[in-house]
Short mmCIF file of C-alpha atoms and ligand atoms in Angstrom, two decimals:
data_model
loop_
_atom_site.label_atom_id
_atom_site.label_comp_id
_atom_site.label_asym_id
_atom_site.label_seq_id
_atom_site.Cartn_x
_atom_site.Cartn_y
_atom_site.Cartn_z
CA MET A 1 13.23 18.86 5.90
CA ASP A 2 10.28 21.33 5.36
CA TYR A 3 9.69 24.64 4.92
CA PHE A 4 7.00 24.86 8.75
CA GLU A 5 9.79 26.89 10.62
CA TYR A 6 9.22 28.97 14.07
CA ARG A 7 9.73 32.49 13.71
CA ASP A 8 8.60 35.82 15.58
CA SER A 9 7.28 32.80 18.56
CA ALA A 10 4.79 31.43 15.95
CA LEU A 11 4.41 29.02 13.73
CA TRP A 12 4.76 29.96 9.71
CA CYS A 13 4.77 27.79 6.35
CA GLU A 14 6.76 29.58 4.15
CA GLY A 15 5.47 33.20 3.88
CA VAL A 16 2.68 32.97 5.83
CA ALA A 17 1.66 33.17 9.50
CA MET A 18 -0.41 29.54 10.48
CA GLU A 19 -2.70 32.15 12.89
CA ARG A 20 -4.25 34.38 9.67
CA ILE A 21 -4.73 30.56 8.28
CA ALA A 22 -6.83 30.10 11.21
CA ARG A 23 -8.51 33.41 11.20
CA GLU A 24 -9.09 33.36 7.15
CA PHE A 25 -9.83 29.73 6.49
CA GLY A 26 -11.16 28.12 10.38
CA THR A 27 -10.00 25.08 12.03
CA PRO A 28 -9.33 22.27 11.35
CA VAL A 29 -7.63 22.96 8.29
CA TYR A 30 -5.01 21.06 6.83
CA VAL A 31 -1.81 23.75 5.09
CA TYR A 32 0.36 22.30 2.95
CA SER A 33 3.49 23.96 1.47
CA ALA A 34 4.49 24.33 -1.85
CA ARG A 35 7.82 24.56 -1.96
CA THR A 36 8.26 21.55 0.45
CA PHE A 37 6.36 19.72 -1.53
CA VAL A 38 8.02 19.73 -5.17
CA GLU A 39 11.29 20.35 -3.56
CA HIS A 40 10.87 16.58 -1.86
CA TYR A 41 9.70 15.24 -5.10
CA GLU A 42 13.22 16.88 -7.41
CA ARG A 43 14.98 15.72 -4.42
CA ILE A 44 13.96 12.25 -5.83
CA ALA A 45 14.26 13.16 -9.17
CA THR A 46 17.70 14.33 -8.54
CA ALA A 47 18.69 11.34 -6.34
CA PHE A 48 17.97 8.43 -8.83
CA ALA A 49 18.34 11.06 -12.12
CA LYS A 50 21.15 8.46 -12.99
CA LEU A 51 18.39 5.83 -13.79
CA GLN A 52 16.55 8.73 -15.45
CA PRO A 53 13.30 6.98 -13.66
CA LEU A 54 9.81 7.62 -13.82
CA ILE A 55 8.32 9.33 -11.20
CA CYS A 56 4.71 8.26 -10.84
CA TYR A 57 3.13 10.28 -7.67
CA SER A 58 1.24 7.59 -5.26
CA ILE A 59 -2.10 9.60 -5.12
CA LYS A 60 -3.14 7.92 -2.41
CA SER A 61 -1.10 10.02 -0.37
CA CYS A 62 -2.65 13.01 -0.64
CA PRO A 63 -5.00 13.18 -3.52
CA ASN A 64 -5.91 16.98 -3.76
CA THR A 65 -5.88 18.09 -7.70
CA HIS A 66 -4.01 21.28 -6.95
CA LEU A 67 -1.20 19.69 -5.49
CA CYS A 68 -1.27 17.02 -8.08
CA LYS A 69 -0.98 20.10 -10.90
CA LEU A 70 2.23 21.22 -9.27
CA LEU A 71 3.61 17.35 -10.03
CA ALA A 72 2.27 16.93 -13.35
CA ARG A 73 4.02 20.71 -14.54
CA LYS A 74 7.38 18.89 -13.34
CA GLY A 75 6.69 16.11 -15.47
CA ALA A 76 5.95 13.58 -12.84
CA GLY A 77 3.61 10.59 -13.68
CA PHE A 78 0.46 9.19 -11.39
CA ASP A 79 0.41 5.85 -9.13
CA VAL A 80 -3.19 5.18 -8.58
CA VAL A 81 -4.92 2.51 -7.43
CA SER A 82 -8.60 2.71 -8.50
CA GLY A 83 -11.19 4.43 -11.27
CA GLY A 84 -11.43 7.15 -8.86
CA GLU A 85 -7.54 8.25 -8.55
CA LEU A 86 -7.25 7.36 -12.06
CA PHE A 87 -9.84 10.53 -12.50
CA ARG A 88 -8.08 12.62 -10.29
CA ALA A 89 -4.88 12.07 -12.35
CA ARG A 90 -6.18 12.82 -15.23
CA ARG A 91 -7.64 16.10 -13.71
CA ALA A 92 -4.35 17.43 -12.61
CA GLY A 93 -3.22 17.23 -16.66
CA GLY A 94 -1.16 13.41 -16.00
CA ASP A 95 -0.11 12.28 -19.01
CA PRO A 96 -2.41 8.70 -19.07
CA ALA A 97 1.47 7.08 -20.89
CA LYS A 98 2.94 8.14 -17.58
CA ILE A 99 -0.09 6.54 -15.07
CA VAL A 100 0.86 2.79 -13.58
CA PHE A 101 -2.41 1.12 -12.16
CA ALA A 102 -1.90 -1.12 -9.30
CA GLY A 103 -4.34 -3.02 -6.78
CA VAL A 104 -5.11 -6.47 -6.30
CA GLY A 105 -9.11 -6.09 -7.21
CA LYS A 106 -9.74 -3.74 -10.06
CA SER A 107 -13.12 -3.95 -11.45
CA GLU A 108 -13.78 -4.39 -14.70
CA ALA A 109 -15.02 -0.57 -15.77
CA GLU A 110 -11.60 0.53 -14.09
CA ILE A 111 -9.50 -2.00 -16.36
CA ARG A 112 -12.04 -1.11 -19.35
CA ALA A 113 -11.18 3.17 -18.42
CA ALA A 114 -8.13 2.32 -18.11
CA LEU A 115 -6.81 0.69 -21.24
CA ARG A 116 -9.62 3.20 -23.07
CA CYS A 117 -7.46 6.53 -21.93
CA GLY A 118 -4.27 4.53 -22.73
CA ILE A 119 -2.55 4.16 -19.49
CA GLY A 120 0.86 3.22 -19.35
CA LEU A 121 0.97 -0.01 -17.14
CA LEU A 122 -1.09 -2.12 -15.36
CA ASN A 123 0.61 -3.84 -12.75
CA VAL A 124 -1.21 -7.05 -12.08
CA GLU A 125 -1.94 -9.28 -9.77
CA SER A 126 -2.75 -12.56 -9.96
CA GLU A 127 -4.03 -14.71 -13.08
CA ALA A 128 -7.66 -14.19 -12.13
CA GLU A 129 -6.57 -10.54 -13.17
CA MET A 130 -5.01 -11.52 -16.05
CA ASP A 131 -7.78 -13.11 -18.14
CA GLN A 132 -10.03 -10.21 -17.35
CA LEU A 133 -7.52 -7.65 -18.79
CA VAL A 134 -6.88 -9.42 -22.01
CA ARG A 135 -10.47 -10.11 -22.34
CA ILE A 136 -10.73 -6.44 -21.86
CA ALA A 137 -8.42 -5.55 -24.21
CA ALA A 138 -9.62 -8.47 -27.05
CA GLU A 139 -12.83 -6.71 -26.91
CA GLU A 140 -11.54 -2.91 -26.62
CA SER A 141 -8.60 -4.05 -29.79
CA VAL A 142 -6.17 -1.62 -27.95
CA SER A 143 -2.52 -3.42 -26.92
CA ALA A 144 -1.92 -2.83 -23.01
CA ARG A 145 1.26 -2.77 -21.28
CA ALA A 146 1.50 -5.10 -18.27
CA ALA A 147 3.45 -5.35 -15.11
CA LEU A 148 3.21 -8.58 -12.58
CA ARG A 149 3.97 -7.30 -9.13
CA ILE A 150 5.74 -9.83 -7.31
CA ASN A 151 5.81 -10.72 -3.49
CA PRO A 152 9.14 -10.96 -2.17
CA ASP A 153 8.72 -11.91 0.39
CA VAL A 154 10.87 -8.80 2.32
CA ASP A 155 10.24 -7.37 5.38
CA PRO A 156 9.87 -4.08 5.29
CA VAL A 157 10.70 -3.72 8.98
CA THR A 158 7.27 -1.64 9.74
CA HIS A 159 3.41 -1.51 10.95
CA ARG A 160 2.15 -5.09 9.77
CA HIS A 161 -0.75 -3.09 8.56
CA THR A 162 1.09 -1.25 5.73
CA THR A 163 3.50 -4.45 5.17
CA THR A 164 2.47 -5.58 1.59
CA GLY A 165 5.39 -7.70 -0.09
CA THR A 166 5.60 -10.58 2.90
CA ARG A 167 4.32 -13.98 1.62
CA GLU A 168 1.06 -13.70 4.38
CA THR A 169 0.23 -10.54 2.91
CA LYS A 170 -2.23 -10.49 -0.67
CA PHE A 171 -0.13 -8.19 -2.82
CA GLY A 172 1.22 -9.87 -6.14
CA VAL A 173 2.33 -13.47 -6.48
CA ASP A 174 5.81 -15.91 -4.91
CA VAL A 175 8.59 -15.95 -7.15
CA ALA A 176 7.90 -19.33 -7.94
CA ARG A 177 3.95 -18.73 -9.48
CA ALA A 178 5.45 -15.37 -11.35
CA ARG A 179 7.27 -18.10 -13.52
CA ARG A 180 4.43 -20.37 -14.22
CA PHE A 181 2.53 -16.87 -14.95
CA PHE A 182 5.28 -15.88 -17.63
CA GLU A 183 4.71 -19.00 -19.22
CA ARG A 184 1.11 -18.81 -19.73
CA PHE A 185 0.71 -14.61 -20.28
CA GLY A 186 3.97 -13.89 -21.72
CA ARG A 187 3.61 -14.17 -24.87
CA THR A 188 -0.71 -12.84 -25.33
CA LYS A 189 -0.54 -10.78 -27.98
CA GLU A 190 -2.79 -8.31 -26.64
CA VAL A 191 -1.31 -7.63 -23.31
CA SER A 192 2.44 -7.21 -23.64
CA LEU A 193 3.87 -8.48 -20.05
CA CYS A 194 6.34 -6.28 -20.39
CA GLY A 195 8.02 -6.22 -16.78
CA LEU A 196 7.61 -6.61 -12.78
CA HIS A 197 6.52 -4.40 -10.01
CA LEU A 198 7.44 -4.32 -6.24
CA HIS A 199 6.19 -2.57 -3.63
CA ILE A 200 7.27 -3.93 -0.26
CA GLY A 201 5.93 -1.50 2.38
CA SER A 202 4.99 2.07 4.21
CA PRO A 203 6.96 3.26 5.72
CA VAL A 204 10.23 1.70 5.05
CA ASN A 205 12.67 3.55 7.17
CA ARG A 206 15.70 1.53 6.15
CA VAL A 207 18.03 0.94 2.52
CA ASP A 208 18.20 -3.02 3.05
CA PRO A 209 14.74 -4.64 2.42
CA TYR A 210 14.89 -2.66 -0.93
CA VAL A 211 17.93 -3.56 -2.00
CA ALA A 212 16.56 -7.59 -0.84
CA ALA A 213 13.55 -7.00 -2.94
CA ILE A 214 15.30 -5.59 -5.87
CA GLN A 215 17.69 -8.49 -6.01
CA ARG A 216 15.29 -10.38 -6.01
CA ALA A 217 13.54 -9.01 -8.43
CA LEU A 218 16.70 -9.23 -11.29
CA GLU A 219 17.12 -12.50 -10.63
CA LEU A 220 13.81 -13.25 -11.69
CA ILE A 221 14.15 -10.79 -14.43
CA ASP A 222 17.68 -12.66 -15.62
CA GLU A 223 15.69 -15.69 -15.19
CA LEU A 224 12.77 -14.28 -17.54
CA THR A 225 15.13 -12.89 -20.23
CA ARG A 226 17.43 -16.51 -20.58
CA ALA A 227 13.67 -18.36 -21.00
CA GLY A 228 13.11 -15.76 -24.00
CA PHE A 229 10.63 -13.11 -21.99
CA ALA A 230 11.29 -9.55 -23.06
CA ILE A 231 11.33 -7.39 -19.98
CA ASP A 232 12.21 -3.98 -20.17
CA THR A 233 10.03 -2.31 -16.85
CA LEU A 234 10.66 -2.69 -13.42
CA ASP A 235 8.62 -0.60 -11.22
CA ILE A 236 9.80 -0.45 -7.32
CA GLY A 237 7.31 0.72 -5.99
CA GLY A 238 7.08 3.38 -3.43
CA GLY A 239 6.96 3.29 0.99
CA PHE A 240 9.88 5.76 1.42
CA SER A 241 10.02 7.24 4.54
CA ALA A 242 9.15 11.13 5.98
CA HIS A 243 10.36 12.67 8.97
CA TYR A 244 7.66 12.23 11.73
CA ARG A 245 10.07 12.46 14.98
CA GLY A 246 12.72 14.89 14.04
CA THR A 247 14.76 13.11 10.83
CA GLU A 248 15.04 9.66 11.26
CA ALA A 249 13.66 8.87 7.67
CA PRO A 250 16.97 8.15 5.15
CA ASP A 251 17.62 11.18 2.41
CA ALA A 252 16.32 10.51 -1.27
CA ALA A 253 19.94 10.56 -1.52
CA ALA A 254 20.44 7.31 0.80
CA TYR A 255 18.19 5.26 -0.53
CA ALA A 256 19.12 5.66 -4.04
CA ALA A 257 23.12 5.52 -3.19
CA ALA A 258 21.93 1.80 -1.94
CA ILE A 259 19.41 1.02 -5.18
CA VAL A 260 21.49 2.88 -7.92
CA PRO A 261 24.46 0.59 -8.24
CA LEU A 262 21.93 -2.25 -8.58
CA LEU A 263 19.92 -0.92 -11.76
CA ARG A 264 22.38 0.89 -13.46
CA GLU A 265 23.80 -0.92 -16.19
CA ARG A 266 20.45 -2.39 -16.92
CA GLY A 267 18.63 -0.87 -19.23
CA LEU A 268 15.79 -1.32 -17.06
CA ARG A 269 12.94 1.04 -17.36
CA ILE A 270 12.27 2.38 -14.24
CA ILE A 271 9.64 3.32 -11.91
CA LEU A 272 9.07 5.00 -8.47
CA GLU A 273 6.33 5.76 -7.28
CA PRO A 274 6.42 7.82 -3.75
CA GLY A 275 3.48 9.47 -2.53
CA ARG A 276 4.65 9.43 2.02
CA SER A 277 8.01 11.14 0.71
CA ILE A 278 6.55 13.85 -1.04
CA ALA A 279 3.46 14.75 0.89
CA ALA A 280 3.79 13.33 4.55
CA ASN A 281 6.76 16.83 5.63
CA ALA A 282 4.45 18.84 3.27
CA GLY A 283 1.12 19.25 5.96
CA VAL A 284 0.30 20.50 9.06
CA LEU A 285 -3.47 19.62 10.51
CA LEU A 286 -4.06 23.18 12.66
CA THR A 287 -6.51 22.80 15.22
CA ARG A 288 -7.92 24.84 17.72
CA VAL A 289 -7.87 24.10 21.66
CA GLU A 290 -11.91 23.69 22.63
CA TYR A 291 -11.44 22.69 26.37
CA VAL A 292 -8.29 21.67 28.43
CA LYS A 293 -9.41 19.10 31.26
CA PRO A 294 -7.57 17.88 33.89
CA ALA A 295 -9.20 14.27 35.22
CA ASN A 296 -8.09 11.22 36.65
CA ALA A 297 -4.10 12.17 36.92
CA ARG A 298 -3.84 13.09 33.56
CA ARG A 299 -5.01 16.22 31.28
CA PHE A 300 -6.87 16.28 28.30
CA VAL A 301 -6.61 18.85 25.81
CA ILE A 302 -9.48 18.39 23.51
CA VAL A 303 -8.92 19.81 20.57
CA ASP A 304 -11.76 20.71 17.48
CA ALA A 305 -10.06 18.00 14.92
CA GLY A 306 -10.84 14.26 15.51
CA MET A 307 -10.08 10.81 13.99
CA ASN A 308 -12.18 11.20 11.43
CA ASP A 309 -9.31 14.10 10.27
CA LEU A 310 -6.04 11.78 11.25
CA ILE A 311 -7.04 8.49 11.54
CA ARG A 312 -2.87 7.10 11.37
CA PRO A 313 -2.75 7.60 15.08
CA VAL A 314 -5.15 4.63 16.42
CA LEU A 315 -4.72 3.11 13.36
CA TYR A 316 -1.21 2.22 13.33
CA ASP A 317 -0.04 4.11 16.68
CA ALA A 318 1.44 6.17 14.32
CA TYR A 319 3.41 9.45 15.38
CA HIS A 320 2.78 13.00 14.64
CA PHE A 321 4.76 15.40 16.31
CA ILE A 322 2.27 18.15 18.17
CA TRP A 323 3.18 22.11 19.50
CA PRO A 324 1.46 25.01 20.12
CA VAL A 325 1.50 27.80 17.32
CA ARG A 326 2.55 30.12 19.56
CA PRO A 327 4.54 28.33 22.60
CA GLY A 328 5.35 30.99 24.59
CA GLU A 329 8.63 31.75 26.41
CA GLY A 330 11.39 29.41 26.53
CA PHE A 331 9.04 26.48 24.68
CA VAL A 332 9.88 27.23 20.65
CA PRO A 333 10.83 24.46 19.83
CA GLY A 334 15.11 23.72 18.29
CA ALA A 335 13.86 20.59 16.59
CA ARG A 336 10.55 18.30 16.84
CA GLY A 337 10.25 15.09 18.13
CA ASP A 338 10.49 13.18 21.85
CA ALA A 339 13.55 14.40 23.08
CA ILE A 340 12.51 17.89 23.40
CA ASP A 341 12.66 19.09 27.01
CA ALA A 342 12.10 22.54 28.84
CA PRO A 343 11.11 22.97 32.43
CA GLY A 344 7.60 23.18 32.49
CA LEU A 345 5.98 20.74 30.28
CA VAL A 346 3.28 19.19 31.00
CA GLU A 347 1.94 15.18 30.16
CA THR A 348 -0.98 15.59 28.40
CA ASP A 349 -3.34 13.95 26.16
CA VAL A 350 -4.32 15.03 23.06
CA VAL A 351 -7.85 14.13 21.95
CA GLY A 352 -10.56 14.62 19.37
CA PRO A 353 -14.22 15.40 19.73
CA VAL A 354 -15.25 11.97 18.47
CA CYS A 355 -17.57 9.91 20.68
CA GLU A 356 -14.49 6.80 20.68
CA THR A 357 -11.38 6.25 23.06
CA GLY A 358 -9.82 6.12 19.73
CA ASP A 359 -9.84 9.71 19.05
CA PHE A 360 -6.48 10.72 19.85
CA PHE A 361 -3.64 12.20 18.39
CA ALA A 362 -1.15 11.36 21.35
CA ARG A 363 -0.66 10.39 24.70
CA LYS A 364 1.19 11.20 27.64
CA ARG A 365 3.16 14.06 25.20
CA ARG A 366 5.07 16.32 27.02
CA LEU A 367 3.70 19.40 25.64
CA PRO A 368 3.66 23.32 27.34
CA PRO A 369 1.35 24.23 28.88
CA VAL A 370 -1.83 25.13 26.81
CA GLU A 371 -5.10 26.77 27.20
CA ARG A 372 -8.62 26.91 25.65
CA GLY A 373 -8.24 28.55 22.15
CA GLU A 374 -4.75 28.16 21.52
CA LEU A 375 -3.83 26.78 18.35
CA LEU A 376 -2.02 23.30 18.09
CA ALA A 377 0.00 22.20 15.12
CA VAL A 378 -0.02 18.56 14.09
CA PHE A 379 2.94 17.98 11.90
CA THR A 380 4.00 15.46 9.09
CA ALA A 381 0.38 14.89 8.66
CA GLY A 382 0.28 15.57 4.66
CA ALA A 383 0.60 12.17 3.74
CA TYR A 384 -2.55 9.76 4.67
CA GLY A 385 -4.17 12.08 6.80
CA MET A 386 -6.64 14.19 4.58
CA SER A 387 -7.48 11.27 2.15
CA MET A 388 -8.05 8.62 5.04
CA SER A 389 -10.93 11.49 6.48
CA SER A 390 -14.09 10.72 6.72
CA GLN A 391 -17.29 12.52 8.11
CA TYR A 392 -17.54 9.76 11.04
CA ASN A 393 -19.85 11.56 13.67
CA SER A 394 -21.28 13.62 10.81
CA ARG A 395 -18.66 16.08 10.74
CA PRO A 396 -17.99 17.50 7.63
CA ARG A 397 -14.38 17.09 6.43
CA ALA A 398 -11.27 20.08 6.85
CA ALA A 399 -10.76 22.38 4.22
CA GLU A 400 -6.78 22.47 2.83
CA VAL A 401 -4.87 25.66 2.28
CA LEU A 402 -1.85 25.75 0.05
CA VAL A 403 0.54 28.70 0.73
CA GLU A 404 2.63 29.14 -1.86
CA GLY A 405 5.42 32.14 -0.30
CA ASP A 406 3.03 34.80 0.74
CA ALA A 407 0.38 32.90 -0.67
CA ALA A 408 -2.12 31.10 0.96
CA ARG A 409 -5.08 29.56 -1.28
CA LEU A 410 -8.18 27.16 -0.45
CA ILE A 411 -7.51 24.02 -2.05
CA ARG A 412 -10.78 22.43 -0.75
CA ARG A 413 -13.65 24.11 0.93
CA ARG A 414 -14.39 22.61 3.91
CA GLU A 415 -16.94 20.37 3.81
CA THR A 416 -20.44 21.79 4.79
CA TYR A 417 -23.93 19.79 6.78
CA ASP A 418 -25.19 20.01 3.23
CA ASP A 419 -23.06 17.89 1.99
CA LEU A 420 -22.93 15.45 4.67
CA VAL A 421 -26.37 14.56 3.29
CA GLU A 422 -26.23 15.47 -0.78
CA ALA A 423 -24.92 11.96 -1.51
CA GLU A 424 -28.46 10.71 -0.07
CA HIS A 425 -31.35 13.13 -2.26
CA VAL A 426 -31.99 9.86 -4.48
N1 LLP B 501 2.68 1.80 -4.75
C1 LLP B 501 1.79 0.99 -4.31
C2 LLP B 501 1.28 -0.28 -5.12
C3 LLP B 501 0.86 1.62 -2.81
O1 LLP B 501 0.55 0.15 -2.12
C4 LLP B 501 1.42 2.27 -2.40
C5 LLP B 501 0.99 2.84 -0.67
C6 LLP B 501 2.45 3.08 -2.57
C7 LLP B 501 3.11 3.16 -3.97
C8 LLP B 501 2.92 4.97 -1.93
O2 LLP B 501 3.55 4.52 -0.41
P1 LLP B 501 4.52 5.77 0.01
O3 LLP B 501 5.63 5.87 -0.64
O4 LLP B 501 3.23 6.72 0.41
O5 LLP B 501 4.79 5.20 1.01
N2 LLP B 501 -1.96 4.86 5.40
C9 LLP B 501 -1.15 3.99 5.68
C10 LLP B 501 0.44 3.80 4.31
C11 LLP B 501 -0.49 2.85 3.33
C12 LLP B 501 0.21 2.76 2.17
C13 LLP B 501 -0.55 2.20 0.87
N3 LLP B 501 -0.15 1.52 -0.07
C14 LLP B 501 -0.33 5.21 6.35
O6 LLP B 501 -0.53 6.19 6.64
O7 LLP B 501 1.26 4.67 6.92
#
């Protein structure tokens, strides 16, 4: 699952004690295990090897360039959704030919930048965007490759805010419109409309929504091929899950067992866009208890990280396993998740210092009795943790540390008060 383990009564990341990281770099701090990150990528590559897919790491999940570099070196491509993400992918050494660009609202400047660097594929989401792309490609005198993002109207059975492949969402075009889209743009010379793109949502804890969505895409590809359009690419997006509560996520091999047979022998170039399944379990948010406050029959453990550091609990009702870094006799967890039971656990709300009731990491959670000064680990925080952080309440963003074996190095320094006002020097 990952390389965060309890050894000698305390939590370690690979060969480094989390207590040492807190001492050296302070808290709150995001700690990443390089080995976990790379292994999760490799598991996907191995599971889908029969399709020889291009695996484009979804940068939005965890965009630190030092992490992206680890994957670029392994030959990964990148899935980007903004000019900023394109900039990061290239900074990390990403090969532009292996970068795919999605998003409903690409600006003219972003499209131009993508075309100028020789981007591999633009995933187009509307007729208006395609008009703009054709015009810019002509102006730039470059040829571009594009895939049409279709909306397969499949329920991924996940939170409504991260459901993207159902009819009422803003993403892609429905199948009926897709046919007309190809009639209108399928023979354009500036832009080769060569594929379809899907992304049904995230996290998707089941394989059947992928099967349904891919089947729909394949039917459409067959129809378009019969109509004379040359479709050589299918990008099936991201959304594979991660272990938040225990070991609930299907592993890469389980997704592949359902998906590979559908796509083998099809002769298509397959693209995957995993983010969370690579990054989530590779990161822990390490935070220190500032105060413990019993109030109104509750016990609040107030930590030095806040909703500005990790917004997932309040935004998606997301569950993150939380446990002390040095849990004390009898509390070293054998496994993670809700099921942990030991005499002496206390019902606790873990909250941050931000002035909002939504500033919590866990509510009514049974935890060992922790005290002021202790360290807590918020697990499975590698994806959509730091990447969704803000400076709300004028709180400088946390530091990021990368652990590789016995070495821990800073890969993003803690922001300072000067950083808070830097862009205001105008
Ligand atoms: N491809 C596209 C087009 C996407 O929009 C996304 C994620 C991905 C790939 C990667 O999905 P992943 O493999 O990471 O599940 N902030 C939310 C998740 C939003 C996902 C947005 N799109 C969260 O914290 O759960």
